[in-house]
Amino acid sequence: MRGGAWRSAVLGFAVAGMALAFLGVEIGRLAVADPERSLLDMGAVGLGVLALWMAFARLNRHFRDLGRLRETLSAWRGRNAASLAADAKEDEAGDLARAAAEALRHGRHGEARPGERLAGVIAALEEPVVVLDDFGRIETLNPAASAHLGLAVGADIYDHLSRPELFRAIERARENGQMVSALLRRAQGGEVPVRVKDLGLQSGIALVFPAKAGEAQPLLSGERLLLRPNARPVHLGDEDPLLALPLVSLWVATAATPVTGRPEDGPVVAVGTVRMVGPRVFRSLSLELFIDPGAPIPAEGSALHGVTTAMVAGARPFAAAWPVIADALRGCAVVGVGVEASLRTLARACRDAGLPEPEAPPTLDLARLAAALDPALEGPPDGASLERLAAAFGVAADRRLGPFSPALVEAELAAVLLKQLDRRGIVTHGQARAFAAGQAGALPQ
């Protein structure tokens, strides 16, 4: 059955035919007064009718060819693409049929589809990886995910993980355009950390669980299982090369304001980290974690760091969030502007939550390093602000990236400073710490 385009064309031809018929009648009535001129007018009307008939025949044949092409494509099931190309006629519809046959042949026998390539990539990963569709159904998972999560293709992920929390993590991943970390409740109790990546419109969501292939315990089943950090503490010696040093930038936001007291005295409301190896910044290995302080965040505090009460609604309390924070810091030298104050804030929050006080990791304060490189950047007792340092070293500090942008800015600032230290001949961890402390012996002779 032909569609609306055919009906519209037929209606147009009918209107044109009626107009020509009306002209013929009028010319016939005027033939008595001027027979010679009426013959010319009748000839013109005749030519119009002939042209209209030829156009209608051509259009009718075009739509008939399109119908034949549709029938040919509908008959493809059960036949091979070569036979379709052989049966196609030498006309425009036949050209389309051959093009469709070629596309079908490549689709069946050509290169692997994107979904097949994605499955091949994640199958080679040690960490459990799950790809979800837009409805939360599992489309693809690797053997590690099948073994450690106890899931299968077609299962509903919301039967295993908290739907509102996973929704919020997916929204953050879509807003940032990057992989984000979250700590999610399991349906059977307990919590599990996960990294979430939006693969694009109608391409799904990837969930990466930080577990290695050697772990045999299912992560999403059992009683109150909490995934423990995998990395063992690593001793970072003074002779470790600075450009290969495992680093992590740390940013901590609290509910305190300059009006109510020192920022480090307030409850923690957000923690952001970005992993580095020397000057190489790994944006995908980041932690963006909101923490519920148990009380509304003052407006002054929100204006200072951008974290609002609505953002932390439903988030974990600090005691539940600390394991994933500790995992992000483990085995690394921690960098940041005022990094010692940030670590003291986390240690105080651990004490307030009844947790053991963590062992202080090695640190590199970016404000001190910057002031050592450029004495003009010496500022208040705690050093210049992050915004001033970023501007001085050409690092973009764009708050549009969200409240966790300072962690990324710190990482990129650290990368610039490490390169400048290397150019000055400061090549080891110990030399950099001594140089930041103002010890002249840090510089090579």
Coordinates of C-alpha atoms in Angstrom, one line a residue:
M1 CA 0.0 0.0 0.0
R2 CA 1.4 3.4 -1.0
G3 CA 1.9 6.1 1.5
G4 CA 1.1 9.8 1.9
A5 CA 3.6 11.0 -0.7
W6 CA 1.8 9.0 -3.4
R7 CA -1.6 10.3 -2.3
S8 CA -0.3 13.9 -2.3
A9 CA 1.1 13.5 -5.8
V10 CA -2.1 12.1 -7.2
L11 CA -4.1 14.9 -5.6
G12 CA -1.8 17.4 -7.2
F13 CA -2.2 15.8 -10.6
A14 CA -6.0 15.7 -10.2
V15 CA -6.1 19.4 -9.4
A16 CA -3.8 20.2 -12.4
G17 CA -6.1 18.0 -14.7
M18 CA -9.2 19.8 -13.5
A19 CA -7.6 23.2 -14.2
L20 CA -6.7 22.1 -17.8
A21 CA -10.2 20.8 -18.3
F22 CA -11.7 24.1 -17.1
L23 CA -9.4 26.0 -19.5
G24 CA -10.5 23.7 -22.4
V25 CA -14.1 24.5 -21.7
E26 CA -13.5 28.2 -21.6
I27 CA -11.5 28.1 -24.9
G28 CA -14.4 26.2 -26.5
R29 CA -16.8 28.9 -25.5
L30 CA -14.6 31.7 -27.0
A31 CA -14.0 29.8 -30.3
V32 CA -17.0 31.5 -31.9
A33 CA -15.6 35.0 -31.5
D34 CA -12.0 34.2 -32.6
P35 CA -11.6 30.7 -34.1
E36 CA -8.0 31.1 -35.2
R37 CA -6.7 32.1 -31.8
S38 CA -8.8 29.4 -30.1
L39 CA -6.9 26.8 -32.1
L40 CA -3.6 27.9 -30.7
D41 CA -5.0 27.9 -27.1
M42 CA -6.4 24.4 -27.6
G43 CA -3.0 23.2 -28.8
A44 CA -1.4 24.7 -25.7
V45 CA -3.9 22.9 -23.5
G46 CA -3.3 19.7 -25.4
L47 CA 0.4 19.9 -24.8
G48 CA -0.3 20.6 -21.1
V49 CA -2.4 17.4 -20.8
L50 CA 0.3 15.4 -22.6
A51 CA 3.0 16.7 -20.2
L52 CA 0.8 16.0 -17.2
W53 CA 0.2 12.4 -18.4
M54 CA 3.9 11.8 -19.0
A55 CA 4.8 13.2 -15.5
F56 CA 2.1 11.0 -13.9
A57 CA 3.4 7.9 -15.7
R58 CA 7.0 8.7 -14.6
L59 CA 6.0 9.2 -11.0
N60 CA 3.8 6.0 -11.0
R61 CA 6.8 4.0 -12.3
H62 CA 9.1 5.6 -9.6
F63 CA 6.7 4.6 -6.8
R64 CA 6.3 1.1 -8.3
D65 CA 10.1 0.7 -8.3
L66 CA 10.3 1.7 -4.6
G67 CA 7.6 -0.9 -3.8
R68 CA 9.6 -3.5 -5.6
L69 CA 12.7 -2.5 -3.6
R70 CA 10.8 -2.9 -0.4
E71 CA 9.6 -6.3 -1.4
T72 CA 13.2 -7.3 -2.3
L73 CA 14.5 -6.2 1.0
S74 CA 11.6 -7.9 2.8
A75 CA 12.5 -11.1 1.0
W76 CA 16.2 -10.9 2.2
R77 CA 15.5 -13.1 5.3
G78 CA 16.7 -16.6 4.5
R79 CA 18.6 -15.5 1.3
N80 CA 22.2 -14.4 0.8
A81 CA 23.1 -10.9 -0.1
A82 CA 24.8 -12.0 -3.4
S83 CA 21.5 -13.3 -4.7
L84 CA 19.8 -10.0 -3.9
A85 CA 22.4 -8.1 -5.8
A86 CA 22.1 -10.5 -8.8
D87 CA 18.3 -10.1 -8.9
A88 CA 18.4 -6.2 -8.8
K89 CA 17.5 -4.5 -12.1
E90 CA 19.6 -1.8 -13.8
D91 CA 17.8 1.2 -12.5
E92 CA 17.8 3.5 -9.5
A93 CA 15.8 1.0 -7.3
G94 CA 18.2 -1.7 -8.4
D95 CA 21.2 0.5 -7.3
L96 CA 19.6 0.9 -3.9
A97 CA 19.0 -2.8 -3.7
R98 CA 22.6 -3.6 -4.5
A99 CA 23.8 -1.0 -1.9
A100 CA 21.5 -2.6 0.7
A101 CA 22.8 -6.0 -0.1
E102 CA 26.4 -4.9 0.3
A103 CA 25.6 -3.3 3.7
L104 CA 23.8 -6.5 4.8
R105 CA 26.8 -8.6 3.6
H106 CA 29.2 -6.5 5.6
G107 CA 26.9 -6.5 8.6
R108 CA 26.8 -10.3 8.7
H109 CA 30.3 -11.2 7.6
G110 CA 32.4 -8.0 7.9
E111 CA 34.2 -6.5 10.9
A112 CA 33.0 -7.0 14.4
R113 CA 30.2 -4.8 15.5
P114 CA 31.0 -2.1 18.2
G115 CA 29.2 -4.2 20.8
E116 CA 31.3 -7.2 20.0
R117 CA 34.5 -5.1 20.2
L118 CA 33.4 -3.8 23.6
A119 CA 32.7 -7.3 24.9
G120 CA 36.1 -8.4 23.7
V121 CA 37.8 -5.5 25.5
I122 CA 36.1 -5.9 28.9
A123 CA 36.7 -9.7 28.8
A124 CA 40.4 -9.0 29.0
L125 CA 40.1 -6.9 32.2
E126 CA 40.8 -8.3 35.6
E127 CA 38.3 -6.0 37.4
P128 CA 34.6 -7.0 37.2
V129 CA 32.9 -4.8 34.5
V130 CA 29.2 -4.7 33.8
V131 CA 27.5 -2.8 30.9
L132 CA 23.9 -1.8 31.5
D133 CA 21.2 -0.6 29.0
D134 CA 19.0 2.4 29.7
F135 CA 16.6 0.3 31.8
G136 CA 19.2 -1.2 34.1
R137 CA 19.4 -4.6 32.4
I138 CA 22.8 -6.1 32.1
E139 CA 23.8 -6.2 28.4
T140 CA 27.4 -7.3 28.7
L141 CA 29.7 -8.5 31.5
N142 CA 33.1 -10.0 31.6
P143 CA 34.1 -13.3 33.3
A144 CA 35.4 -11.5 36.4
A145 CA 32.0 -9.9 36.8
S146 CA 30.2 -13.2 36.3
A147 CA 32.4 -14.9 38.9
H148 CA 32.5 -12.2 41.6
L149 CA 29.1 -10.5 41.2
G150 CA 27.0 -13.6 40.7
L151 CA 25.2 -11.9 37.8
A152 CA 24.2 -12.9 34.3
V153 CA 23.2 -11.1 31.0
G154 CA 19.6 -9.9 31.2
A155 CA 19.6 -9.5 35.0
D156 CA 18.2 -6.3 36.6
I157 CA 21.1 -4.5 38.4
Y158 CA 18.5 -2.8 40.7
D159 CA 17.8 -6.1 42.3
H160 CA 21.3 -5.9 43.7
L161 CA 22.2 -2.2 44.1
S162 CA 20.3 0.7 45.5
R163 CA 18.3 2.3 42.6
P164 CA 18.4 6.0 43.9
E165 CA 22.1 5.9 44.6
L166 CA 23.0 4.3 41.3
F167 CA 20.8 6.9 39.5
R168 CA 22.6 9.7 41.2
A169 CA 26.0 8.2 40.3
I170 CA 24.9 7.9 36.6
E171 CA 23.6 11.5 36.6
R172 CA 27.0 12.7 37.9
A173 CA 28.8 10.6 35.2
R174 CA 26.6 12.1 32.5
E175 CA 27.1 15.7 33.8
N176 CA 30.9 15.4 34.1
G177 CA 31.5 13.3 31.0
Q178 CA 34.0 11.3 33.0
M179 CA 34.2 8.2 35.1
V180 CA 33.0 8.9 38.7
S181 CA 33.3 6.9 41.9
A182 CA 30.5 6.1 44.2
L183 CA 29.8 4.0 47.3
L184 CA 26.5 2.1 46.8
R185 CA 24.3 0.1 49.2
R186 CA 23.7 -3.5 48.2
A187 CA 20.1 -4.8 48.3
Q188 CA 21.2 -7.5 50.8
G189 CA 23.0 -5.1 53.1
G190 CA 26.5 -3.7 53.1
E191 CA 28.2 -1.4 50.7
V192 CA 30.3 -1.7 47.6
P193 CA 32.4 0.9 45.8
V194 CA 32.0 1.2 42.1
R195 CA 33.2 3.5 39.2
V196 CA 30.5 4.6 36.8
K197 CA 31.0 5.7 33.2
D198 CA 28.3 6.9 30.8
L199 CA 29.1 5.4 27.3
G200 CA 26.9 7.9 25.4
L201 CA 23.4 8.2 24.2
Q202 CA 21.7 4.7 23.9
S203 CA 25.1 3.1 24.4
G204 CA 24.7 2.1 28.0
I205 CA 26.4 2.6 31.3
A206 CA 29.6 0.8 32.4
L207 CA 30.1 -0.2 36.1
V208 CA 33.6 -1.1 37.2
F209 CA 34.0 -2.8 40.5
P210 CA 37.5 -2.5 42.1
A211 CA 38.2 -6.2 42.7
K212 CA 40.9 -8.4 41.2
A213 CA 40.5 -11.8 39.7
G214 CA 42.1 -13.5 42.6
E215 CA 39.2 -12.6 45.0
A216 CA 36.8 -15.4 45.2
Q217 CA 34.1 -13.9 47.4
P218 CA 31.0 -12.6 45.6
L219 CA 30.7 -8.8 46.0
L220 CA 26.9 -8.5 45.8
S221 CA 25.8 -11.5 47.9
G222 CA 26.3 -12.6 51.5
E223 CA 25.8 -10.8 54.8
R224 CA 27.1 -7.3 55.1
L225 CA 30.1 -7.8 52.9
L226 CA 32.2 -4.6 52.4
L227 CA 34.7 -4.7 49.7
R228 CA 38.1 -4.1 51.3
P229 CA 40.8 -2.0 49.6
N230 CA 43.1 -4.1 47.5
A231 CA 46.2 -2.0 47.5
R232 CA 48.7 -2.8 50.2
P233 CA 50.5 0.1 51.9
V234 CA 53.6 1.1 50.0
H235 CA 56.7 2.6 51.5
L236 CA 57.7 5.7 49.6
G237 CA 61.3 6.3 50.2
D238 CA 63.2 9.6 49.8
E239 CA 65.2 8.1 46.8
D240 CA 62.1 7.3 44.8
P241 CA 62.2 9.1 41.4
L242 CA 59.8 12.1 41.5
L243 CA 58.5 11.6 37.9
A244 CA 57.5 8.0 38.7
L245 CA 56.1 8.7 42.2
P246 CA 52.5 7.5 42.9
L247 CA 50.6 10.6 43.9
V248 CA 47.0 11.5 44.7
S249 CA 45.6 15.0 44.9
L250 CA 43.2 15.6 47.8
W251 CA 40.4 18.1 48.3
V252 CA 38.2 18.2 51.4
A253 CA 35.2 20.4 51.9
T254 CA 33.6 20.9 55.4
A255 CA 30.4 22.5 56.7
A256 CA 32.3 25.1 58.7
T257 CA 32.7 28.7 57.4
P258 CA 35.1 31.5 58.2
V259 CA 32.3 33.0 60.3
T260 CA 31.7 30.0 62.5
G261 CA 35.2 28.8 62.9
R262 CA 38.2 27.3 61.0
P263 CA 37.1 25.2 58.0
E264 CA 39.0 22.2 59.1
D265 CA 37.0 22.1 62.4
G266 CA 33.6 21.4 60.6
P267 CA 32.1 18.1 59.6
V268 CA 33.3 16.8 56.2
V269 CA 30.7 17.2 53.4
A270 CA 32.7 16.2 50.3
V271 CA 36.0 14.5 49.4
G272 CA 37.6 14.6 46.0
T273 CA 40.8 12.9 44.7
V274 CA 42.6 12.4 41.4
R275 CA 45.3 9.8 40.9
M276 CA 48.7 10.7 39.4
V277 CA 52.0 9.0 38.5
G278 CA 54.6 11.8 38.6
P279 CA 53.2 14.5 36.2
R280 CA 50.8 12.2 34.5
V281 CA 47.2 12.9 35.6
F282 CA 44.6 10.1 35.4
R283 CA 41.3 11.8 35.3
S284 CA 39.3 8.6 35.1
L285 CA 40.9 7.4 38.4
S286 CA 39.1 10.0 40.5
L287 CA 36.9 10.0 43.6
E288 CA 34.0 12.3 43.9
L289 CA 32.2 11.5 47.2
F290 CA 29.5 13.5 48.9
I291 CA 29.2 12.9 52.7
D292 CA 26.1 13.6 54.9
P293 CA 27.2 15.8 57.8
G294 CA 24.0 15.2 59.7
A295 CA 22.9 18.8 59.6
P296 CA 22.2 21.5 57.0
I297 CA 25.3 23.1 55.3
P298 CA 25.5 26.9 56.1
A299 CA 25.0 29.1 53.0
E300 CA 28.4 30.7 53.7
G301 CA 30.0 27.2 53.4
S302 CA 28.2 26.4 50.2
A303 CA 29.4 29.7 48.7
L304 CA 32.9 28.8 49.6
H305 CA 33.1 25.3 48.2
G306 CA 29.9 24.8 46.1
V307 CA 28.5 21.9 48.1
T308 CA 24.9 22.4 49.1
T309 CA 22.6 20.5 51.5
A310 CA 20.6 19.1 48.5
M311 CA 23.8 17.6 47.1
V312 CA 24.6 15.6 50.2
A313 CA 21.0 14.5 50.8
G314 CA 20.9 10.7 51.0
A315 CA 24.7 10.4 50.9
R316 CA 26.8 8.2 53.3
P317 CA 27.9 9.4 56.7
F318 CA 31.6 9.7 57.1
A319 CA 32.1 6.3 58.9
A320 CA 30.6 4.5 55.9
A321 CA 32.5 6.6 53.4
W322 CA 35.9 6.4 55.0
P323 CA 37.0 2.9 53.6
V324 CA 36.8 4.1 50.0
I325 CA 38.6 7.4 50.9
A326 CA 41.4 5.4 52.6
D327 CA 41.6 3.2 49.6
A328 CA 42.1 6.2 47.3
L329 CA 44.9 7.6 49.5
R330 CA 46.7 4.3 50.2
G331 CA 50.2 3.8 48.8
C332 CA 50.5 7.4 47.5
A333 CA 52.1 10.7 48.4
V334 CA 49.2 13.1 48.9
V335 CA 49.5 16.5 47.2
G336 CA 47.3 19.6 47.5
V337 CA 47.2 23.2 48.7
G338 CA 47.2 23.0 52.5
V339 CA 47.2 19.2 52.2
E340 CA 48.4 18.8 55.8
A341 CA 45.2 20.6 57.0
S342 CA 43.1 18.4 54.8
L343 CA 44.6 15.3 56.3
R344 CA 44.1 16.6 59.8
T345 CA 40.5 17.2 59.0
L346 CA 40.1 13.6 57.8
A347 CA 41.9 12.3 61.0
R348 CA 39.6 14.4 63.2
A349 CA 36.5 13.1 61.3
C350 CA 37.8 9.5 61.9
R351 CA 38.1 10.2 65.7
D352 CA 34.6 11.8 65.8
A353 CA 33.1 8.8 64.0
G354 CA 34.8 6.3 66.4
L355 CA 37.2 5.0 63.8
P356 CA 41.0 4.4 64.3
E357 CA 43.0 7.4 63.5
P358 CA 44.8 6.8 60.1
E359 CA 48.5 6.8 59.7
A360 CA 49.6 10.1 58.1
P361 CA 50.9 9.5 54.5
P362 CA 53.8 11.4 53.0
T363 CA 52.7 14.8 51.5
L364 CA 53.8 17.5 49.1
D365 CA 52.2 20.9 49.8
L366 CA 51.8 22.6 46.5
A367 CA 51.7 26.1 48.0
R368 CA 55.1 25.5 49.6
L369 CA 56.5 24.1 46.4
A370 CA 55.2 27.0 44.4
A371 CA 56.6 29.5 46.8
A372 CA 60.0 27.8 46.7
L373 CA 60.0 28.0 42.9
D374 CA 58.7 31.6 42.9
P375 CA 59.1 33.6 46.2
A376 CA 56.6 36.1 44.8
L377 CA 53.9 33.5 45.5
E378 CA 54.5 33.5 49.3
G379 CA 51.2 34.4 50.8
P380 CA 49.4 34.0 54.2
P381 CA 50.8 31.6 56.8
D382 CA 49.2 28.7 54.9
G383 CA 50.5 29.9 51.5
A384 CA 48.7 31.3 48.4
S385 CA 45.3 30.2 47.4
L386 CA 44.6 27.5 44.8
E387 CA 43.1 30.1 42.4
R388 CA 46.2 32.3 42.7
L389 CA 48.6 29.4 42.2
A390 CA 46.6 28.1 39.2
A391 CA 46.7 31.5 37.5
A392 CA 50.4 31.9 38.2
F393 CA 51.3 28.6 36.5
G394 CA 48.7 28.7 33.7
V395 CA 46.3 26.0 35.0
A396 CA 42.7 26.6 34.2
A397 CA 40.5 26.7 37.3
D398 CA 37.0 26.2 35.9
R399 CA 34.2 25.9 38.5
R400 CA 31.8 24.8 35.8
L401 CA 33.2 21.4 36.2
G402 CA 31.4 21.1 39.6
P403 CA 32.3 21.3 43.2
F404 CA 35.0 18.7 42.9
S405 CA 37.0 20.7 40.3
P406 CA 39.6 21.8 42.9
A407 CA 40.9 18.2 43.1
L408 CA 41.5 18.2 39.3
V409 CA 43.1 21.7 39.4
E410 CA 45.4 20.5 42.2
A411 CA 46.5 17.5 40.1
E412 CA 47.2 19.6 37.1
L413 CA 49.0 22.2 39.2
A414 CA 51.1 19.4 40.7
A415 CA 52.0 18.2 37.2
V416 CA 53.3 21.6 36.2
L417 CA 55.3 22.0 39.5
L418 CA 56.9 18.5 39.1
K419 CA 58.1 19.3 35.6
Q420 CA 59.7 22.6 36.8
L421 CA 61.4 20.7 39.7
D422 CA 62.8 18.2 37.3
R423 CA 64.2 21.0 35.1
R424 CA 65.9 22.4 38.2
G425 CA 67.5 19.0 38.9
I426 CA 65.2 18.0 41.8
V427 CA 64.5 14.4 40.8
T428 CA 63.7 12.5 44.0
H429 CA 60.9 12.4 46.5
G430 CA 63.2 13.4 49.3
Q431 CA 64.7 16.4 47.4
A432 CA 61.2 17.7 46.6
R433 CA 60.1 17.6 50.2
A434 CA 63.3 19.2 51.4
F435 CA 63.0 21.9 48.7
A436 CA 59.4 22.6 49.7
A437 CA 60.6 22.9 53.4
G438 CA 63.2 25.6 52.3
Q439 CA 66.3 23.4 52.8
A440 CA 69.1 24.6 50.6
G441 CA 70.6 21.2 50.4
A442 CA 67.7 19.9 48.3
L443 CA 69.2 21.6 45.2
P444 CA 71.9 19.6 43.5
Q445 CA 75.3 21.2 43.4

